XYZ file of C-alpha atoms in Angstrom:
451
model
C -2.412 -33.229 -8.241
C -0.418 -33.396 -11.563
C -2.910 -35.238 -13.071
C -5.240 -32.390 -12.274
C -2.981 -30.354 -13.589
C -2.460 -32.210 -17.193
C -6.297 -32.416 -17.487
C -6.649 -27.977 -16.974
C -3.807 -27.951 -19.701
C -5.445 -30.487 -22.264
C -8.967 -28.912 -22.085
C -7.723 -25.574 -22.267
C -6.290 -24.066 -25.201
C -3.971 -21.077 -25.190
C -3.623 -21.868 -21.446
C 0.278 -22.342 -19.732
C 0.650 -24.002 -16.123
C 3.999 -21.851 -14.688
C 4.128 -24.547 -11.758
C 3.340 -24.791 -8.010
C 4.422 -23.150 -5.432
C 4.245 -24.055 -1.412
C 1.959 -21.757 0.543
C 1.296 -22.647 4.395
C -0.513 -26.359 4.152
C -1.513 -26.137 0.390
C 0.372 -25.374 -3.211
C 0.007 -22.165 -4.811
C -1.076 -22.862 -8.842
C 0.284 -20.576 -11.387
C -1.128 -20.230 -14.860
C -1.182 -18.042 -17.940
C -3.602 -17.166 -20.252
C -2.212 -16.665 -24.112
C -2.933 -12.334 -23.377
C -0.880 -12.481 -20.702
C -2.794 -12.414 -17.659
C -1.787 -14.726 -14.708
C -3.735 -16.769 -12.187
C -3.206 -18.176 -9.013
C -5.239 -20.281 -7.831
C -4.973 -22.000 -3.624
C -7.593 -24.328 -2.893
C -8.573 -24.076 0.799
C -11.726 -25.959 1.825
C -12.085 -24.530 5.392
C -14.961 -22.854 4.682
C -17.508 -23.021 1.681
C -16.260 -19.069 0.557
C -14.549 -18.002 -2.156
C -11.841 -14.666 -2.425
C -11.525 -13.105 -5.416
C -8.687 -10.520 -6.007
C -7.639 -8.915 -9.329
C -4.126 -6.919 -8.851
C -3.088 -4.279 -11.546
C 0.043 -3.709 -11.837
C -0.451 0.325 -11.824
C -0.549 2.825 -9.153
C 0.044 6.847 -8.889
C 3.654 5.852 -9.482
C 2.628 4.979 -13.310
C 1.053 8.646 -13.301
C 2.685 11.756 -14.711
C 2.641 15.660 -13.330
C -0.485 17.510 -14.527
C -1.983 14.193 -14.198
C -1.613 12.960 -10.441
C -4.393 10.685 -8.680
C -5.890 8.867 -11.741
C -5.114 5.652 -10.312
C -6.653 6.293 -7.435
C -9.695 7.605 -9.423
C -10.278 4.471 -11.241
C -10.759 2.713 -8.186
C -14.369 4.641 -8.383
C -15.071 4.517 -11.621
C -14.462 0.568 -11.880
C -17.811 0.182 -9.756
C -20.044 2.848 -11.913
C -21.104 1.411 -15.320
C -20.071 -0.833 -17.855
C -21.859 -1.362 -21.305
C -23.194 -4.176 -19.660
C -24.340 -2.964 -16.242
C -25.717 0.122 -15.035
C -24.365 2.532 -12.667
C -25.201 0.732 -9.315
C -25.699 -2.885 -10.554
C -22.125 -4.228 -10.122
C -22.646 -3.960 -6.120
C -26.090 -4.444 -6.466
C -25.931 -8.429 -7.741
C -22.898 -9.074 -5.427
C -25.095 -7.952 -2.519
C -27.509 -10.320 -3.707
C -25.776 -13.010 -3.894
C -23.931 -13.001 -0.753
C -20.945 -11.282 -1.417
C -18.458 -8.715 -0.173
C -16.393 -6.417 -2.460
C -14.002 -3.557 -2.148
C -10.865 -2.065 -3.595
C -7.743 -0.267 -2.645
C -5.010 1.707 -4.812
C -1.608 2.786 -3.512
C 1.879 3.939 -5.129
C 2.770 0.948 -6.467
C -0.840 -0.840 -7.131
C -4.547 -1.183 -7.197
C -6.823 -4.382 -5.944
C -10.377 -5.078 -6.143
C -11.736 -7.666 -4.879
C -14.759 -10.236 -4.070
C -15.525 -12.981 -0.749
C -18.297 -14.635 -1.464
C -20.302 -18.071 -1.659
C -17.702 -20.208 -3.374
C -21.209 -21.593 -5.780
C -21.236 -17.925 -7.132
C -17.232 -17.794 -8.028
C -18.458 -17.589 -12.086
C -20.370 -14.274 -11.230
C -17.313 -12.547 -10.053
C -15.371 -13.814 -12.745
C -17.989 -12.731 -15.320
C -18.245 -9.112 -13.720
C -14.225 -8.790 -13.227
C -13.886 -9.632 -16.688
C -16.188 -7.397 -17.574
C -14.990 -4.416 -15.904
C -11.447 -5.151 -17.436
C -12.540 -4.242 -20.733
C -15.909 -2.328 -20.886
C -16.108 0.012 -18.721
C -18.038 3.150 -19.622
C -15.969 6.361 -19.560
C -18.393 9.031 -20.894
C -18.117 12.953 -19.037
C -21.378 11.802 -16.787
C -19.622 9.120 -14.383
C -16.103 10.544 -14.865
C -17.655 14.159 -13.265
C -19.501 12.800 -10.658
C -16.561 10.417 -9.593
C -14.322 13.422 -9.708
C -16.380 15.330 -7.087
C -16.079 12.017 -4.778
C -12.847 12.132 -4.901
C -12.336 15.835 -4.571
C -14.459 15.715 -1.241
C -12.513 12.252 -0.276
C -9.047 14.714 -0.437
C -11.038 17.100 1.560
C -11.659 15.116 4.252
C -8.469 12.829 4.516
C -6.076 15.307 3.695
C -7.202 19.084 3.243
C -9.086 19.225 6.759
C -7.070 16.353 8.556
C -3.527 17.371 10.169
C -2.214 13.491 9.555
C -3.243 13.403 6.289
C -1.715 17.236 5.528
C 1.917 16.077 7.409
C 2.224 12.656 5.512
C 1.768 14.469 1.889
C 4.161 17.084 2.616
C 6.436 14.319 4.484
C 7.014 12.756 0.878
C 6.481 16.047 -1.356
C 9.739 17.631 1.082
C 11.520 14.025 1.145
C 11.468 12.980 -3.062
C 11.551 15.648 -5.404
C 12.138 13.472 -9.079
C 10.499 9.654 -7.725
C 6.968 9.475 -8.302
C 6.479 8.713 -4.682
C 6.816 12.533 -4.690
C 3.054 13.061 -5.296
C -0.110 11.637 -3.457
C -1.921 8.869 -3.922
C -5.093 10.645 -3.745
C -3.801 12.978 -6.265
C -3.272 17.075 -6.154
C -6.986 19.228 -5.875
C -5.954 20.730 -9.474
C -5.209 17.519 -11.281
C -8.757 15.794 -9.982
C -10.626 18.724 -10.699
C -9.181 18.530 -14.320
C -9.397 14.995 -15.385
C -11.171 14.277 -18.576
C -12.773 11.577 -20.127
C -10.117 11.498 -22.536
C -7.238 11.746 -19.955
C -9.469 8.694 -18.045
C -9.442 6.486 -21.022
C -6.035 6.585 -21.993
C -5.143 5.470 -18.736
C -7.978 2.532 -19.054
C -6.837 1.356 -22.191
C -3.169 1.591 -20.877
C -3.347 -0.384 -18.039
C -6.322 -2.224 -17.057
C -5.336 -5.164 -19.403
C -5.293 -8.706 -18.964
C -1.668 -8.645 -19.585
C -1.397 -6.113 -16.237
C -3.107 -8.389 -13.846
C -2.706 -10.959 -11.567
C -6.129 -12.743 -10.655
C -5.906 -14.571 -7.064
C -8.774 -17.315 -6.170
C -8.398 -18.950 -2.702
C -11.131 -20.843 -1.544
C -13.417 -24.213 -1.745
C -12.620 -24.601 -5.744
C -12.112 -27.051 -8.248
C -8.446 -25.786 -9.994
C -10.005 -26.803 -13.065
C -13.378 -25.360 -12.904
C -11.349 -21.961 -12.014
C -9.353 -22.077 -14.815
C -12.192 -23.188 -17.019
C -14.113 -20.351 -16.203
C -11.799 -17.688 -16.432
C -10.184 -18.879 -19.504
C -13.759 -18.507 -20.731
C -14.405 -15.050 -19.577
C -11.138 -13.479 -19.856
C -9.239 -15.332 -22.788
C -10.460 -13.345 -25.620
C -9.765 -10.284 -24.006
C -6.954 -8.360 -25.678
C -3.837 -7.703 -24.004
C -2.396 -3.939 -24.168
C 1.118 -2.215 -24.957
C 2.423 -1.533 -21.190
C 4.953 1.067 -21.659
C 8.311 0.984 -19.798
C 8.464 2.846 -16.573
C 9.872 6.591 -17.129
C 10.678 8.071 -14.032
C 14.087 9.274 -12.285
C 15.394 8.087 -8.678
C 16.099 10.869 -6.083
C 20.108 11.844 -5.640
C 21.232 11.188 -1.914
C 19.861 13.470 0.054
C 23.359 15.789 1.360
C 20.731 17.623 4.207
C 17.955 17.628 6.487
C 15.151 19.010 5.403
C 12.319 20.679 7.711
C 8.577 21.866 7.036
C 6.435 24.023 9.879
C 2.659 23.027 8.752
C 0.397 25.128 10.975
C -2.950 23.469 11.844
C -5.896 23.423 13.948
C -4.340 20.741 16.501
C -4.393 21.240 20.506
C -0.624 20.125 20.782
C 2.223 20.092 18.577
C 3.233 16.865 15.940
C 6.610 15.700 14.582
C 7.093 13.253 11.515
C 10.478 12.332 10.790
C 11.114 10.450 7.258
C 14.694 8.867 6.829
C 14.817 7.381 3.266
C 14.490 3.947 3.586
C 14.932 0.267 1.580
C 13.015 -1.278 -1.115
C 10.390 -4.121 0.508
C 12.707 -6.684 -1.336
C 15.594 -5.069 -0.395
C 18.191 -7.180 2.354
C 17.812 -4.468 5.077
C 14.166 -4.250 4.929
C 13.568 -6.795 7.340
C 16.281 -5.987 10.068
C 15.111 -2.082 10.021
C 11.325 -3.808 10.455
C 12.330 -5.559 13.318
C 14.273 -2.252 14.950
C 11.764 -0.128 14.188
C 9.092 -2.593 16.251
C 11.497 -2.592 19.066
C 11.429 1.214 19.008
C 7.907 1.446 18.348
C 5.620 -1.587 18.662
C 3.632 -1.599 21.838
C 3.670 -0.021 25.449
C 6.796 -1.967 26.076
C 8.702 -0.271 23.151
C 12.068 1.739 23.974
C 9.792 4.906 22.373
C 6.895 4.614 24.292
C 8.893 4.092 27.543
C 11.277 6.506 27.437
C 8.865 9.134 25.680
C 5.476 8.552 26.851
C 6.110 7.215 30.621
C 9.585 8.530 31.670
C 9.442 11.746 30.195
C 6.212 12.408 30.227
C 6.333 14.463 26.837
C 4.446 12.232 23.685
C 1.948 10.393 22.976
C 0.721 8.514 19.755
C 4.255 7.402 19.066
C 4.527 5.351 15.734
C 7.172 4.050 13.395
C 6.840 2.551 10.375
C 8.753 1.462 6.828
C 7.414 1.937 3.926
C 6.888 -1.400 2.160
C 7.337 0.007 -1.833
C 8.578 -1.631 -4.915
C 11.401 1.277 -4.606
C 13.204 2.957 -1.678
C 11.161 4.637 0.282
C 11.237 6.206 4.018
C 10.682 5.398 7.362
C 8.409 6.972 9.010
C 8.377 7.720 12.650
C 5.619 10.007 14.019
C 4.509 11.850 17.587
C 1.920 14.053 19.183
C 3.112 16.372 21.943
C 1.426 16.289 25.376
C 0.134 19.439 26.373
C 2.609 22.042 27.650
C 5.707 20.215 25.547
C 6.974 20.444 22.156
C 7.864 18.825 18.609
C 11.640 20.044 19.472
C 11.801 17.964 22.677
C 9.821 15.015 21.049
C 12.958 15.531 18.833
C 15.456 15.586 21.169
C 14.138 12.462 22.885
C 13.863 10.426 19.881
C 17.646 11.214 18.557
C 18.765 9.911 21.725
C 16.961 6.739 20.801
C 17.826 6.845 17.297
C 21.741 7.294 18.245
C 21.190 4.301 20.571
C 19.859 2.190 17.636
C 23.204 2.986 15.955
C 25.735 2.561 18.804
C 24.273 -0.183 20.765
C 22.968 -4.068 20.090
C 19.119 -4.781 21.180
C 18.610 -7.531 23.842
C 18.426 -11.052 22.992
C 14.906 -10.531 24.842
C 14.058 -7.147 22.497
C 14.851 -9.083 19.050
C 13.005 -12.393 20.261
C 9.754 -10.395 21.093
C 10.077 -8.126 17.664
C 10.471 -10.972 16.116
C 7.220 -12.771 17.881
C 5.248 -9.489 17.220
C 5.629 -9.461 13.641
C 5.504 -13.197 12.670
C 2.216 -12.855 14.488
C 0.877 -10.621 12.630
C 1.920 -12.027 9.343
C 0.469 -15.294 10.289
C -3.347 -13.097 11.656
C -3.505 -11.784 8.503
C -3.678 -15.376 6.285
C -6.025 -16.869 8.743
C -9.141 -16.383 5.926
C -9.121 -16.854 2.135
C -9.551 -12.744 1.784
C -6.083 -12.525 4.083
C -4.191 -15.498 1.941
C -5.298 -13.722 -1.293
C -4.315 -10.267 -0.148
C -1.241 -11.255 0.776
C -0.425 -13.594 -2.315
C -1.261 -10.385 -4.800
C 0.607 -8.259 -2.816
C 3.685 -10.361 -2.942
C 3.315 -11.574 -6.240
C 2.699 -8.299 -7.637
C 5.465 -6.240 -5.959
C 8.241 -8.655 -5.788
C 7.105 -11.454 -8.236
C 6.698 -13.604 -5.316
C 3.220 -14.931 -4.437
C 4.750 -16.965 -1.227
C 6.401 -13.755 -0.271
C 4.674 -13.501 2.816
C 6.538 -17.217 4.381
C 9.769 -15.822 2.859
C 9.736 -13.190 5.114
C 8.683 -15.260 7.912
C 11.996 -16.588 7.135
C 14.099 -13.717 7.134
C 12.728 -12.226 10.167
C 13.718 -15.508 11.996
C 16.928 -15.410 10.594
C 17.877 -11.795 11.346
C 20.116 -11.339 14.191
C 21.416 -8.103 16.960
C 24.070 -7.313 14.575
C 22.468 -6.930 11.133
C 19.754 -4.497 13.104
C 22.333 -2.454 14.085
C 24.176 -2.419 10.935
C 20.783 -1.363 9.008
C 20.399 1.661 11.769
C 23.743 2.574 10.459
C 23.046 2.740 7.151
C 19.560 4.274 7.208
C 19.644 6.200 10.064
C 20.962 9.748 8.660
C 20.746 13.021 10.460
C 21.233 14.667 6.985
C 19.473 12.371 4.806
C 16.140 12.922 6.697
C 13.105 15.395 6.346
C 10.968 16.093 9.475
C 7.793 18.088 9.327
C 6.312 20.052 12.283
C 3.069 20.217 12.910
C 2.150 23.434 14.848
C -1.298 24.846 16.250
C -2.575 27.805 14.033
C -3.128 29.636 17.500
C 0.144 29.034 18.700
C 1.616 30.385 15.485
C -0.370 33.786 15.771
C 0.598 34.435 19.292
C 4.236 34.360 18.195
C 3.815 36.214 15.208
C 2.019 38.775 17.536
C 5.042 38.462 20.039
C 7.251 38.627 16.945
C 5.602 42.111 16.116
C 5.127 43.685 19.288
C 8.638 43.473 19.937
C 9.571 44.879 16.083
């Protein structure tokens, strides 16, 4: 192995190794390329595939009012045309070769990513390169990407009552973080992009010296490095400016939002602002809220959905952000019963997280749930490269993933409780009701009968 590693280093000019790191059975690789952008390379010869992930370090977080969503936009335009290809080639040749390709964008990044035949890595490393820096921006393929992502916020958020109560979950819960605003954008910022307003933002961030490529697969470390050394090295790396942004004061109230809807029963979201992902109570409020909310055997779903007989859909979750976020807990009245009792019911549970310990037999079986899935999730190259880029992207950690393994074995009854302590703040929470449009004209009716 090192003298694989001396051998990359002495071919390859303007190349830096940044050392190994241990990742399940293998070593993680870490190199640099003289603009700045970093590969990882795990070899992995359980199957003759190849994942390839570029991470940029840029999400709607890195967007500004007036200008919400273009991170999320770019997502689409990186598959439209380049100077190189035309609109429809880049998944085109990927399909012909045996490949698979897709990308995601969130608050606090964007991914995009190939699995294919691990004898056609250099093609996705020749078309990710290529992408990175010539990408055609002209008022054509920005307008028609703009009306794909108008109807996508149509769909996923304008006409869908989830989508609707998560936005104005975080709109109500931040009003200065950037986690304020959607992913997806607001309906008047897409409609108004520009090609102009598009490439600033290209030539801001999608830089070598903003990315993180990931290879896992059956690869030679050198012939990796060879070839995107190659490809990518004389690419020019950009002036990222600093962050800009303000963090929310503590939140002195609770907040509430009625959203009326076209839904047969009534909804509650609650949103108590929550740790960082890297933060130390991350994992213990993880591990409660699974207890509360993972599975038919969960204290929620037992007390809520089969004792009382008043929920169902019951869901908790915490946000895993580069900065504070919330958590989320969610339910869907049965019929006849409403958000306020789903409220009632869950306070009780929430007061118990704060006053009482969890069983030895509760924390094990968190803790059993959640390694599991961890561990599901790297059983393929595509799963060990997501996972890597996530890490390494929002905490600088690309074996993130086994430290956290760690920390949820290491977590005990106590620090779970302390965490509910902490985060679990009647004042410091918004909670958005979700009622049905019918419902809310027969009491308006009521309302002015009796006027």
């Amino acid at each position: 192995m090192a003298t694989q590693k001396k051998i990359v280093q002495a071919q390859l000019d303007g190349v830096t190794f940044d050392g190994t790191v241990p990742f399940s059975n293998g070593l993680i690789e870490r190199y640099t390329l003289q603009n700045g952008l970093s590969v990882i390379v795990l070899v992995d010869k359980s199957a003759p595939t190849v994942s390839y992930f570029t991470w940029y370090r840029v999400g709607s977080r890195h967007e500004k009012p007036g200008k919400t969503g273009l991170a999320h936009l770019f997502e689409h335009l990186m598959f439209n045309e380049t100077e190189s290809l035309k609109a429809g080639e880049f998944d085109r040749k990927l399909e012909e070769n045996g490949a698979e390709t897709n990308a995601a964008t969130w608050v606090d990044w964007t991914y995009y990513y190939e699995s294919l035949p691990s004898d056609r890595l250099g093609l996705a490393v020749q078309m990710e390169s290529d992408r990175m820096a010539h990408l055609v921006l002209r008022d054509p393929q920005v307008t028609s990407e703009k009306e794909v992502v108008a109807n996508e916020r149509r769909f996923r958020v304008d006409d869908d009552v989830e989508g609707a109560a998560s936005e104005i979950l975080y709109k109500a819960a931040f009003d200065k973080h950037p986690y304020h605003w959607p992913t997806i954008g607001w309906m008047e910022d897409i409609n108004n992009f520009s090609p102009d307003d598009c490439a600033a933002f290209y030539k801001t961030f999608y830089a070598p010296n903003n990315a993180t490529v990931i290879v896992v697969g059956d690869v030679k470390t050198k012939d990796v490095i060879a070839k995107i050394a190659d490809a990518y090295g004389k690419l020019a790396a950009a002036r990222i400016p600093a962050e800009d942004y303000q963090h929310d004061p503590p939140q002195q109230a609770e907040r509430r939002v009625v959203l009326m809807k076209q839904t047969p029963t009534p909804k509650l979201i609650i949103g108590y602002h929550g740790p960082a992902l890297g933060d130390a109570e991350h994992v213990p409020l993880s591990l409660l809220v699974e207890i509360m909310f993972g599975g038919r055997a969960s204290r929620v779903h037992r007390s809520l959905a089969i004792d009382l007989e008043i929920a169902t859909d019951l869901r908790g979750w915490v946000s895993t952000f580069r900065d504070p976020g919330l958590i989320e807990m969610y339910g869907t009245a049965r019929e006849g019963k409403t958000a306020e009792e789903i409220l009632s019911a869950l306070d009780e549970q929430i007061s118990k997280a704060r006053d009482e310990l969890v069983t030895d037999d509760e924390l094990a079986r968190a803790k059993a749930r959640l390694e599991l899935s961890l561990l599901r999730s790297l059983e393929t190259a595509a799963g060990k490269a997501e996972q890597i880029g996530f890490y390494a992207t929002v905490l600088g950690d690309p074996a993130g993933a086994f430290a956290r393994l760690e920390a949820y074995r290491r977590a005990t009854a106590s620090d779970l409780r302390i965490a509910a302590r902490r985060y679990f703040v009647d004042n410091a929470r918004t909670i958005v009701v979700v009622t049905p449009e019918l419902e809310a004209e027969e009491e308006k009716a009521e309302e002015s009968a009796a006027q």
